[in-house]
Every structure is written in C-alpha cells, then in structure tokens.
Amino acid sequence: MNGRRSFLRGFFAVLLSGGAIEGVLKLFPSKAHGKEVARTGKWYGYGVSVDKCIGCARCMDACKNENNVPKEPFFVRTWVERYITRKNGQTIVKAISPGDEATPEAASDRTILRSYFVPKLCNQCANPPCVQVCPVGATFQTGDGVVLVNEKTCIGCRYCIQACPYGARYLHPKTHTADKCTFCYHRISQGQLPACVEVCPTQARIFGDLNAAASPMSRFLRMNKIHTLKPGLNTEPKAFYANLDGEVR
C-alpha cells in the first residue's frame, strides 16, 4: 500500500512539471493552438469600411455582370443592406436593389437616430462549415484561402447553403449547383481586383493579401477597429468590417 502511494506521489509530481505537460500538448495539440500557427504564402482577405458605403449598388451590378449571376434580384453574390436605427431603439433592415431610388426620410424623419449601409458577401471563412458538410467535396478551399464550388461535381443537395451562417449561397437556377462569391477568383489569380472592389466609388471595399505587410488589407486592419460577423461561431471569417454597428449580425 505504501509503495502504491509513493508511486502515485511521484507520478503526479512528474505530471505537474512543465516538461510533462508540454509533452502531452505536443501529442494532442488543441484547436486554439493550431490557430496560432502562421500561414505562409498568399492568404486573401476582404475589408469593408461601413462609414464609406453610400449604397449606390454599383458593386452588385458589377458582380452580376462579371460572374453571370442571374438578373433576378434575389440571386446575389454580394448585396448591400440598409440599416435605419430609430431613437426608440428599433432597427429596420432592408436589402437594397440596383436601381432603387434614394429615400430621403433620414433627413426629414426626426425619429431616426442613424442610417447607414452594410455590404455583405461570402466571408471566405478560414474554418468554413460549407466545406465540412459537402458530401462530394464539390465545395473546397484553395491554398490561398478562397472557398470555391466545383460545378462539375456539385450535386445541388443544398447542404452547404443550409450550413452557411451568413446566407451567402444560393442554388443557381440554370446549373442547379451551389453558387456564391469567389472573390472573383479568375481576376485575382491574374493580379486584378474583384469587380466589386474595382468599381466602388468611395473605396469602401478593400481586398488584398493578409500575409503581405504592405497590402491594402494589412493597412486596413492596422488602421481601424475591426469586427467580424458572428465571431462566436468559430468560422474565422476573412471579411473584416471597420466602424461596424453592434446591431449588424
């Protein structure tokens, strides 16, 4: 009995030492520890400066034209929401459409506390749930961090559409496959900007390599207080927002 007690005391003494614990952590690395590992090579991200967006919807038109998105207003790869916050705390959210006439009520309605626009798109998550649920591997992540859909292998099961917490996917009415924002991958692969970034008249949209210290995205992250949408879901979104109101989800 005394021998067993001596053994247990020695065992716990070794276990509580820093070396033993470090060895266990190396054998079973936690997910949080894995996030600290720096990724090498290009790793694309997207920035939105909310206070610069004027709701002109040029980005939506450019996206549809560039990527052959169906013309119906409910098919979008990127969209813009208008938020109206009233003094009583009520917030109204409405997705704008290209061609919508500007509404002047914000200037005349004294019950309005704040009115602003929030562009949204696929968050190109570093930990994308859409990739995890795809039963055939049609949704995949490239080495530079962009989530794409292979039309040739997608079976249109809609699992990825349901799994996306940002509502960024839809089923294409002609191909019957999942579709979404790709950061205009065909353009950025050639060193060009996404179409929506290129046409933005106020430079509210920013794009670049997160691993390049001098890129527009890196400067954007350094110079602003940054938020992401639904951070508690652990998707690690790579769409970053500056000057984001707490009402935005």
Tab-separated table of N, CA and C in Angstrom, residues 88-227:
chain	number	residue	atom	x	y	z
A	88	ASN	N	-36.056	55.248	-30.560
A	88	ASN	CA	-36.677	54.350	-29.587
A	88	ASN	C	-35.973	52.995	-29.507
A	89	GLY	N	-34.868	52.845	-30.253
A	89	GLY	CA	-34.097	51.607	-30.222
A	89	GLY	C	-34.449	50.625	-31.321
A	90	GLN	N	-35.509	50.880	-32.068
A	90	GLN	CA	-35.910	49.979	-33.152
A	90	GLN	C	-34.955	50.105	-34.329
A	91	THR	N	-34.594	48.951	-34.906
A	91	THR	CA	-33.723	48.931	-36.079
A	91	THR	C	-34.432	48.220	-37.224
A	92	ILE	N	-34.470	48.858	-38.370
A	92	ILE	CA	-35.083	48.299	-39.573
A	92	ILE	C	-33.974	47.966	-40.562
A	93	VAL	N	-34.032	46.765	-41.129
A	93	VAL	CA	-33.014	46.325	-42.083
A	93	VAL	C	-33.697	45.983	-43.405
A	94	LYS	N	-33.155	46.515	-44.483
A	94	LYS	CA	-33.706	46.249	-45.804
A	94	LYS	C	-32.576	46.096	-46.801
A	95	ALA	N	-32.619	45.022	-47.592
A	95	ALA	CA	-31.633	44.833	-48.651
A	95	ALA	C	-31.998	45.732	-49.829
A	96	ILE	N	-31.047	46.523	-50.283
A	96	ILE	CA	-31.317	47.418	-51.395
A	96	ILE	C	-31.129	46.676	-52.714
A	97	SER	N	-31.709	47.223	-53.771
A	97	SER	CA	-31.581	46.647	-55.107
A	97	SER	C	-31.017	47.694	-56.048
A	98	PRO	N	-30.219	47.278	-57.038
A	98	PRO	CA	-29.732	48.239	-58.034
A	98	PRO	C	-30.905	48.943	-58.706
A	99	GLY	N	-30.818	50.231	-58.848
A	99	GLY	CA	-31.901	50.993	-59.462
A	99	GLY	C	-32.876	51.574	-58.463
A	100	ASP	N	-32.746	51.188	-57.183
A	100	ASP	CA	-33.614	51.775	-56.167
A	100	ASP	C	-33.366	53.274	-56.061
A	101	GLU	N	-34.458	54.043	-55.952
A	101	GLU	CA	-34.307	55.478	-55.768
A	101	GLU	C	-33.923	55.771	-54.321
A	102	ALA	N	-33.083	56.770	-54.155
A	102	ALA	CA	-32.664	57.153	-52.807
A	102	ALA	C	-33.869	57.631	-52.008
A	103	THR	N	-33.959	57.188	-50.753
A	103	THR	CA	-35.070	57.588	-49.897
A	103	THR	C	-34.601	58.675	-48.937
A	104	PRO	N	-35.257	59.832	-48.935
A	104	PRO	CA	-34.776	60.981	-48.153
A	104	PRO	C	-35.298	61.029	-46.725
A	105	GLU	N	-35.957	59.941	-46.260
A	105	GLU	CA	-36.598	60.048	-44.960
A	105	GLU	C	-35.612	60.279	-43.820
A	106	ALA	N	-34.348	59.841	-43.999
A	106	ALA	CA	-33.364	60.028	-42.929
A	106	ALA	C	-33.165	61.508	-42.623
A	107	ALA	N	-33.310	62.360	-43.609
A	107	ALA	CA	-33.118	63.787	-43.395
A	107	ALA	C	-34.359	64.454	-42.815
A	108	SER	N	-35.535	63.918	-43.127
A	108	SER	CA	-36.773	64.567	-42.709
A	108	SER	C	-37.408	63.936	-41.479
A	109	ASP	N	-37.133	62.667	-41.235
A	109	ASP	CA	-37.743	61.954	-40.119
A	109	ASP	C	-36.904	62.156	-38.847
A	110	ARG	N	-37.445	62.903	-37.902
A	110	ARG	CA	-36.703	63.216	-36.682
A	110	ARG	C	-36.646	62.046	-35.705
A	111	THR	N	-37.353	60.957	-36.010
A	111	THR	CA	-37.285	59.788	-35.132
A	111	THR	C	-36.086	58.906	-35.450
A	112	ILE	N	-35.400	59.199	-36.562
A	112	ILE	CA	-34.263	58.389	-36.977
A	112	ILE	C	-32.993	58.884	-36.296
A	113	LEU	N	-32.320	57.942	-35.646
A	113	LEU	CA	-31.068	58.266	-34.970
A	113	LEU	C	-29.877	58.109	-35.904
A	114	ARG	N	-29.896	57.042	-36.702
A	114	ARG	CA	-28.770	56.754	-37.590
A	114	ARG	C	-29.238	55.924	-38.767
A	115	SER	N	-28.668	56.169	-39.932
A	115	SER	CA	-28.946	55.385	-41.128
A	115	SER	C	-27.630	55.112	-41.840
A	116	TYR	N	-27.405	53.866	-42.225
A	116	TYR	CA	-26.128	53.508	-42.846
A	116	TYR	C	-26.297	52.241	-43.678
A	117	PHE	N	-25.285	51.950	-44.494
A	117	PHE	CA	-25.306	50.792	-45.389
A	117	PHE	C	-24.221	49.802	-44.987
A	118	VAL	N	-24.530	48.516	-45.131
A	118	VAL	CA	-23.568	47.466	-44.806
A	118	VAL	C	-23.469	46.491	-45.979
A	119	PRO	N	-22.369	46.498	-46.724
A	119	PRO	CA	-22.165	45.494	-47.775
A	119	PRO	C	-21.898	44.114	-47.166
A	120	LYS	N	-22.426	43.087	-47.792
A	120	LYS	CA	-22.197	41.726	-47.320
A	120	LYS	C	-21.847	40.815	-48.500
A	121	LEU	N	-21.183	39.714	-48.192
A	121	LEU	CA	-20.745	38.754	-49.203
A	121	LEU	C	-20.305	37.487	-48.482
A	122	CYS	N	-19.838	36.495	-49.233
A	122	CYS	CA	-19.261	35.303	-48.616
A	122	CYS	C	-18.083	35.726	-47.755
A	123	ASN	N	-18.047	35.244	-46.515
A	123	ASN	CA	-16.987	35.636	-45.591
A	123	ASN	C	-15.689	34.856	-45.800
A	124	GLN	N	-15.673	33.926	-46.758
A	124	GLN	CA	-14.466	33.160	-47.082
A	124	GLN	C	-13.780	32.675	-45.798
A	125	CYS	N	-14.543	31.954	-44.994
A	125	CYS	CA	-14.083	31.531	-43.671
A	125	CYS	C	-12.811	30.694	-43.746
A	126	ALA	N	-11.934	30.902	-42.776
A	126	ALA	CA	-10.755	30.042	-42.667
A	126	ALA	C	-11.144	28.656	-42.171
A	127	ASN	N	-12.262	28.585	-41.465
A	127	ASN	CA	-12.792	27.306	-40.983
A	127	ASN	C	-14.218	27.166	-41.520
A	128	PRO	N	-14.366	26.912	-42.832
A	128	PRO	CA	-15.665	27.023	-43.489
A	128	PRO	C	-16.586	25.816	-43.227
A	129	PRO	N	-17.763	26.035	-42.651
A	129	PRO	CA	-18.700	24.929	-42.434
A	129	PRO	C	-19.240	24.354	-43.727
A	130	CYS	N	-19.298	25.154	-44.793
A	130	CYS	CA	-19.805	24.668	-46.072
A	130	CYS	C	-18.917	23.573	-46.643
A	131	VAL	N	-17.620	23.698	-46.431
A	131	VAL	CA	-16.683	22.669	-46.901
A	131	VAL	C	-16.871	21.384	-46.110
A	132	GLN	N	-17.119	21.515	-44.830
A	132	GLN	CA	-17.239	20.357	-43.955
A	132	GLN	C	-18.467	19.505	-44.278
A	133	VAL	N	-19.566	20.147	-44.707
A	133	VAL	CA	-20.804	19.388	-44.905
A	133	VAL	C	-20.969	18.862	-46.324
A	134	CYS	N	-20.174	19.332	-47.277
A	134	CYS	CA	-20.347	18.893	-48.672
A	134	CYS	C	-20.055	17.403	-48.794
A	135	PRO	N	-21.023	16.597	-49.216
A	135	PRO	CA	-20.832	15.141	-49.245
A	135	PRO	C	-19.959	14.641	-50.391
A	136	VAL	N	-19.714	15.492	-51.396
A	136	VAL	CA	-18.947	15.047	-52.562
A	136	VAL	C	-17.664	15.853	-52.766
A	137	GLY	N	-17.348	16.750	-51.854
A	137	GLY	CA	-16.126	17.538	-51.976
A	137	GLY	C	-16.182	18.593	-53.055
A	138	ALA	N	-17.391	18.977	-53.488
A	138	ALA	CA	-17.508	19.991	-54.533
A	138	ALA	C	-17.161	21.380	-54.010
A	139	THR	N	-17.457	21.637	-52.748
A	139	THR	CA	-17.045	22.878	-52.107
A	139	THR	C	-15.702	22.648	-51.446
A	140	PHE	N	-14.724	23.461	-51.798
A	140	PHE	CA	-13.370	23.239	-51.309
A	140	PHE	C	-12.676	24.572	-51.079
A	141	GLN	N	-11.562	24.541	-50.367
A	141	GLN	CA	-10.789	25.749	-50.069
A	141	GLN	C	-9.447	25.685	-50.769
A	142	THR	N	-9.098	26.756	-51.457
A	142	THR	CA	-7.818	26.814	-52.158
A	142	THR	C	-6.692	27.085	-51.165
A	143	GLY	N	-5.459	26.950	-51.632
A	143	GLY	CA	-4.311	27.183	-50.778
A	143	GLY	C	-4.168	28.615	-50.331
A	144	ASP	N	-4.788	29.564	-51.065
A	144	ASP	CA	-4.714	30.970	-50.675
A	144	ASP	C	-5.971	31.431	-49.935
A	145	GLY	N	-6.777	30.466	-49.478
A	145	GLY	CA	-7.865	30.782	-48.565
A	145	GLY	C	-9.203	31.126	-49.170
A	146	VAL	N	-9.415	30.851	-50.449
A	146	VAL	CA	-10.681	31.167	-51.096
A	146	VAL	C	-11.514	29.892	-51.224
A	147	VAL	N	-12.765	29.967	-50.793
A	147	VAL	CA	-13.672	28.826	-50.872
A	147	VAL	C	-14.399	28.875	-52.213
A	148	LEU	N	-14.299	27.796	-52.974
A	148	LEU	CA	-14.891	27.719	-54.305
A	148	LEU	C	-15.834	26.530	-54.410
A	149	VAL	N	-16.602	26.489	-55.504
A	149	VAL	CA	-17.514	25.381	-55.780
A	149	VAL	C	-17.192	24.811	-57.151
A	150	ASN	N	-16.992	23.516	-57.220
A	150	ASN	CA	-16.765	22.833	-58.487
A	150	ASN	C	-18.117	22.468	-59.088
A	151	GLU	N	-18.511	23.177	-60.150
A	151	GLU	CA	-19.811	22.941	-60.766
A	151	GLU	C	-19.945	21.524	-61.335
A	152	LYS	N	-18.828	20.945	-61.747
A	152	LYS	CA	-18.881	19.632	-62.379
A	152	LYS	C	-19.200	18.516	-61.393
A	153	THR	N	-18.874	18.730	-60.115
A	153	THR	CA	-19.102	17.669	-59.131
A	153	THR	C	-20.219	17.993	-58.148
A	154	CYS	N	-20.665	19.259	-58.098
A	154	CYS	CA	-21.747	19.634	-57.188
A	154	CYS	C	-23.036	18.932	-57.598
A	155	ILE	N	-23.734	18.354	-56.630
A	155	ILE	CA	-24.977	17.621	-56.916
A	155	ILE	C	-26.216	18.426	-56.516
A	156	GLY	N	-26.018	19.654	-56.068
A	156	GLY	CA	-27.155	20.510	-55.747
A	156	GLY	C	-27.957	20.065	-54.539
A	157	CYS	N	-27.307	19.460	-53.565
A	157	CYS	CA	-28.022	18.934	-52.398
A	157	CYS	C	-28.439	20.025	-51.410
A	158	ARG	N	-27.838	21.213	-51.544
A	158	ARG	CA	-28.151	22.377	-50.697
A	158	ARG	C	-27.609	22.278	-49.270
A	159	TYR	N	-26.832	21.264	-48.966
A	159	TYR	CA	-26.282	21.160	-47.608
A	159	TYR	C	-25.437	22.382	-47.265
A	160	CYS	N	-24.614	22.816	-48.214
A	160	CYS	CA	-23.731	23.959	-47.963
A	160	CYS	C	-24.531	25.240	-47.797
A	161	ILE	N	-25.635	25.369	-48.528
A	161	ILE	CA	-26.484	26.551	-48.422
A	161	ILE	C	-27.078	26.644	-47.019
A	162	GLN	N	-27.494	25.498	-46.487
A	162	GLN	CA	-28.058	25.476	-45.142
A	162	GLN	C	-26.985	25.680	-44.086
A	163	ALA	N	-25.768	25.224	-44.356
A	163	ALA	CA	-24.700	25.308	-43.353
A	163	ALA	C	-24.105	26.702	-43.247
A	164	CYS	N	-24.220	27.511	-44.291
A	164	CYS	CA	-23.611	28.846	-44.271
A	164	CYS	C	-24.361	29.752	-43.302
A	165	PRO	N	-23.707	30.239	-42.258
A	165	PRO	CA	-24.396	31.104	-41.288
A	165	PRO	C	-24.587	32.531	-41.763
A	166	TYR	N	-24.039	32.869	-42.935
A	166	TYR	CA	-24.094	34.235	-43.429
A	166	TYR	C	-25.079	34.407	-44.591
A	167	GLY	N	-25.766	33.339	-44.963
A	167	GLY	CA	-26.736	33.428	-46.051
A	167	GLY	C	-26.122	33.831	-47.367
A	168	ALA	N	-24.889	33.379	-47.607
A	168	ALA	CA	-24.128	33.863	-48.764
A	168	ALA	C	-24.215	32.948	-49.980
A	169	ARG	N	-24.995	31.873	-49.906
A	169	ARG	CA	-25.072	30.928	-51.025
A	169	ARG	C	-26.496	30.823	-51.562
A	170	TYR	N	-26.585	30.451	-52.818
A	170	TYR	CA	-27.883	30.172	-53.425
A	170	TYR	C	-27.717	29.048	-54.450
A	171	LEU	N	-28.819	28.472	-54.862
A	171	LEU	CA	-28.785	27.429	-55.894
A	171	LEU	C	-29.042	28.079	-57.246
A	172	HIS	N	-28.077	27.946	-58.145
A	172	HIS	CA	-28.197	28.581	-59.455
A	172	HIS	C	-29.359	27.948	-60.220
A	173	PRO	N	-30.276	28.762	-60.765
A	173	PRO	CA	-31.475	28.215	-61.405
A	173	PRO	C	-31.213	27.462	-62.708
A	174	LYS	N	-30.071	27.706	-63.347
A	174	LYS	CA	-29.769	27.033	-64.609
A	174	LYS	C	-28.870	25.816	-64.414
A	175	THR	N	-27.830	25.978	-63.624
A	175	THR	CA	-26.896	24.865	-63.425
A	175	THR	C	-27.340	23.930	-62.307
A	176	HIS	N	-28.250	24.413	-61.453
A	176	HIS	CA	-28.731	23.639	-60.297
A	176	HIS	C	-27.569	23.213	-59.388
A	177	THR	N	-26.593	24.096	-59.307
A	177	THR	CA	-25.460	23.882	-58.408
A	177	THR	C	-25.334	25.081	-57.470
A	178	ALA	N	-24.642	24.891	-56.357
A	178	ALA	CA	-24.445	25.976	-55.400
A	178	ALA	C	-23.573	27.065	-56.011
A	179	ASP	N	-23.906	28.305	-55.702
A	179	ASP	CA	-23.134	29.430	-56.222
A	179	ASP	C	-22.971	30.471	-55.124
A	180	LYS	N	-21.886	31.246	-55.203
A	180	LYS	CA	-21.602	32.260	-54.186
A	180	LYS	C	-20.436	33.111	-54.646
A	181	CYS	N	-20.070	34.096	-53.824
A	181	CYS	CA	-18.916	34.939	-54.105
A	181	CYS	C	-17.635	34.114	-54.094
A	182	THR	N	-16.770	34.390	-55.057
A	182	THR	CA	-15.478	33.704	-55.151
A	182	THR	C	-14.306	34.676	-55.037
A	183	PHE	N	-14.584	35.915	-54.589
A	183	PHE	CA	-13.580	36.988	-54.636
A	183	PHE	C	-13.157	37.247	-56.086
A	184	CYS	N	-14.021	36.879	-57.049
A	184	CYS	CA	-13.650	36.949	-58.475
A	184	CYS	C	-12.307	36.243	-58.678
A	185	TYR	N	-12.273	34.964	-58.354
A	185	TYR	CA	-11.008	34.220	-58.335
A	185	TYR	C	-10.306	34.248	-59.688
A	186	HIS	N	-11.083	34.290	-60.753
A	186	HIS	CA	-10.476	34.347	-62.087
A	186	HIS	C	-9.741	35.665	-62.298
A	187	ARG	N	-10.138	36.702	-61.576
A	187	ARG	CA	-9.476	38.003	-61.682
A	187	ARG	C	-8.268	38.093	-60.751
A	188	ILE	N	-8.449	37.725	-59.486
A	188	ILE	CA	-7.343	37.875	-58.543
A	188	ILE	C	-6.193	36.935	-58.878
A	189	SER	N	-6.481	35.829	-59.559
A	189	SER	CA	-5.414	34.928	-59.986
A	189	SER	C	-4.514	35.577	-61.023
A	190	GLN	N	-5.042	36.627	-61.684
A	190	GLN	CA	-4.286	37.361	-62.684
A	190	GLN	C	-3.775	38.707	-62.146
A	191	GLY	N	-3.852	38.878	-60.832
A	191	GLY	CA	-3.353	40.103	-60.232
A	191	GLY	C	-4.330	41.264	-60.267
A	192	GLN	N	-5.592	41.015	-60.627
A	192	GLN	CA	-6.598	42.066	-60.664
A	192	GLN	C	-7.410	42.075	-59.372
A	193	LEU	N	-8.158	43.144	-59.176
A	193	LEU	CA	-9.047	43.237	-58.031
A	193	LEU	C	-10.391	42.592	-58.331
A	194	PRO	N	-11.122	42.157	-57.303
A	194	PRO	CA	-12.508	41.725	-57.532
A	194	PRO	C	-13.310	42.865	-58.169
A	195	ALA	N	-14.280	42.514	-58.994
A	195	ALA	CA	-15.031	43.528	-59.731
A	195	ALA	C	-15.703	44.529	-58.801
A	196	CYS	N	-16.238	44.055	-57.666
A	196	CYS	CA	-16.940	44.962	-56.752
A	196	CYS	C	-15.988	45.970	-56.125
A	197	VAL	N	-14.767	45.555	-55.854
A	197	VAL	CA	-13.766	46.465	-55.282
A	197	VAL	C	-13.348	47.499	-56.318
A	198	GLU	N	-13.192	47.061	-57.539
A	198	GLU	CA	-12.715	47.948	-58.600
A	198	GLU	C	-13.686	49.088	-58.880
A	199	VAL	N	-14.999	48.823	-58.780
A	199	VAL	CA	-15.978	49.843	-59.168
A	199	VAL	C	-16.449	50.705	-58.004
A	200	CYS	N	-16.085	50.366	-56.772
A	200	CYS	CA	-16.582	51.124	-55.619
A	200	CYS	C	-16.083	52.570	-55.684
A	201	PRO	N	-16.980	53.562	-55.760
A	201	PRO	CA	-16.540	54.957	-55.941
A	201	PRO	C	-15.965	55.591	-54.678
A	202	THR	N	-16.218	55.001	-53.518
A	202	THR	CA	-15.745	55.595	-52.258
A	202	THR	C	-14.658	54.759	-51.591
A	203	GLN	N	-14.220	53.704	-52.259
A	203	GLN	CA	-13.209	52.792	-51.708
A	203	GLN	C	-13.648	52.208	-50.364
A	204	ALA	N	-14.944	51.893	-50.287
A	204	ALA	CA	-15.473	51.264	-49.084
A	204	ALA	C	-15.090	49.791	-49.011
A	205	ARG	N	-14.729	49.209	-50.154
A	205	ARG	CA	-14.351	47.794	-50.222
A	205	ARG	C	-12.850	47.687	-50.454
A	206	ILE	N	-12.215	46.826	-49.681
A	206	ILE	CA	-10.764	46.647	-49.742
A	206	ILE	C	-10.461	45.166	-49.895
A	207	PHE	N	-9.435	44.860	-50.682
A	207	PHE	CA	-9.064	43.466	-50.888
A	207	PHE	C	-7.547	43.346	-50.918
A	208	GLY	N	-7.037	42.231	-50.416
A	208	GLY	CA	-5.602	42.030	-50.501
A	208	GLY	C	-5.126	40.812	-49.740
A	209	ASP	N	-3.811	40.647	-49.752
A	209	ASP	CA	-3.141	39.520	-49.111
A	209	ASP	C	-2.912	39.846	-47.633
A	210	LEU	N	-3.474	39.037	-46.755
A	210	LEU	CA	-3.334	39.268	-45.318
A	210	LEU	C	-1.908	39.016	-44.840
A	211	ASN	N	-1.141	38.259	-45.591
A	211	ASN	CA	0.230	37.936	-45.195
A	211	ASN	C	1.260	38.929	-45.728
A	212	ALA	N	0.814	39.910	-46.513
A	212	ALA	CA	1.722	40.926	-47.044
A	212	ALA	C	1.578	42.192	-46.209
A	213	ALA	N	2.643	42.589	-45.542
A	213	ALA	CA	2.577	43.710	-44.593
A	213	ALA	C	2.180	45.025	-45.262
A	214	ALA	N	2.485	45.181	-46.537
A	214	ALA	CA	2.215	46.443	-47.219
A	214	ALA	C	0.947	46.404	-48.070
A	215	SER	N	0.186	45.325	-48.013
A	215	SER	CA	-1.009	45.214	-48.843
A	215	SER	C	-2.113	46.119	-48.312
A	216	PRO	N	-3.075	46.509	-49.158
A	216	PRO	CA	-4.199	47.335	-48.690
A	216	PRO	C	-4.949	46.698	-47.525
A	217	MET	N	-5.068	45.370	-47.517
A	217	MET	CA	-5.780	44.700	-46.434
A	217	MET	C	-5.034	44.807	-45.119
A	218	SER	N	-3.728	44.621	-45.158
A	218	SER	CA	-2.937	44.714	-43.931
A	218	SER	C	-2.983	46.121	-43.361
A	219	ARG	N	-2.908	47.127	-44.214
A	219	ARG	CA	-3.008	48.512	-43.752
A	219	ARG	C	-4.393	48.788	-43.171
A	220	PHE	N	-5.412	48.249	-43.813
A	220	PHE	CA	-6.786	48.422	-43.341
A	220	PHE	C	-6.953	47.846	-41.936
A	221	LEU	N	-6.397	46.673	-41.703
A	221	LEU	CA	-6.509	46.046	-40.388
A	221	LEU	C	-5.736	46.822	-39.323
A	222	ARG	N	-4.591	47.385	-39.714
A	222	ARG	CA	-3.786	48.134	-38.748
A	222	ARG	C	-4.423	49.463	-38.366
A	223	MET	N	-5.105	50.099	-39.305
A	223	MET	CA	-5.561	51.469	-39.116
A	223	MET	C	-6.984	51.574	-38.556
A	224	ASN	N	-7.685	50.455	-38.388
A	224	ASN	CA	-9.083	50.517	-37.984
A	224	ASN	C	-9.389	49.549	-36.847
A	225	LYS	N	-10.458	49.861	-36.140
A	225	LYS	CA	-11.000	48.925	-35.166
A	225	LYS	C	-11.862	47.942	-35.929
A	226	ILE	N	-11.498	46.686	-35.889
A	226	ILE	CA	-12.072	45.685	-36.788
A	226	ILE	C	-13.050	44.768	-36.058
A	227	HIS	N	-14.134	44.427	-36.774
A	227	HIS	CA	-15.089	43.438	-36.291
A	227	HIS	C	-15.352	42.426	-37.411
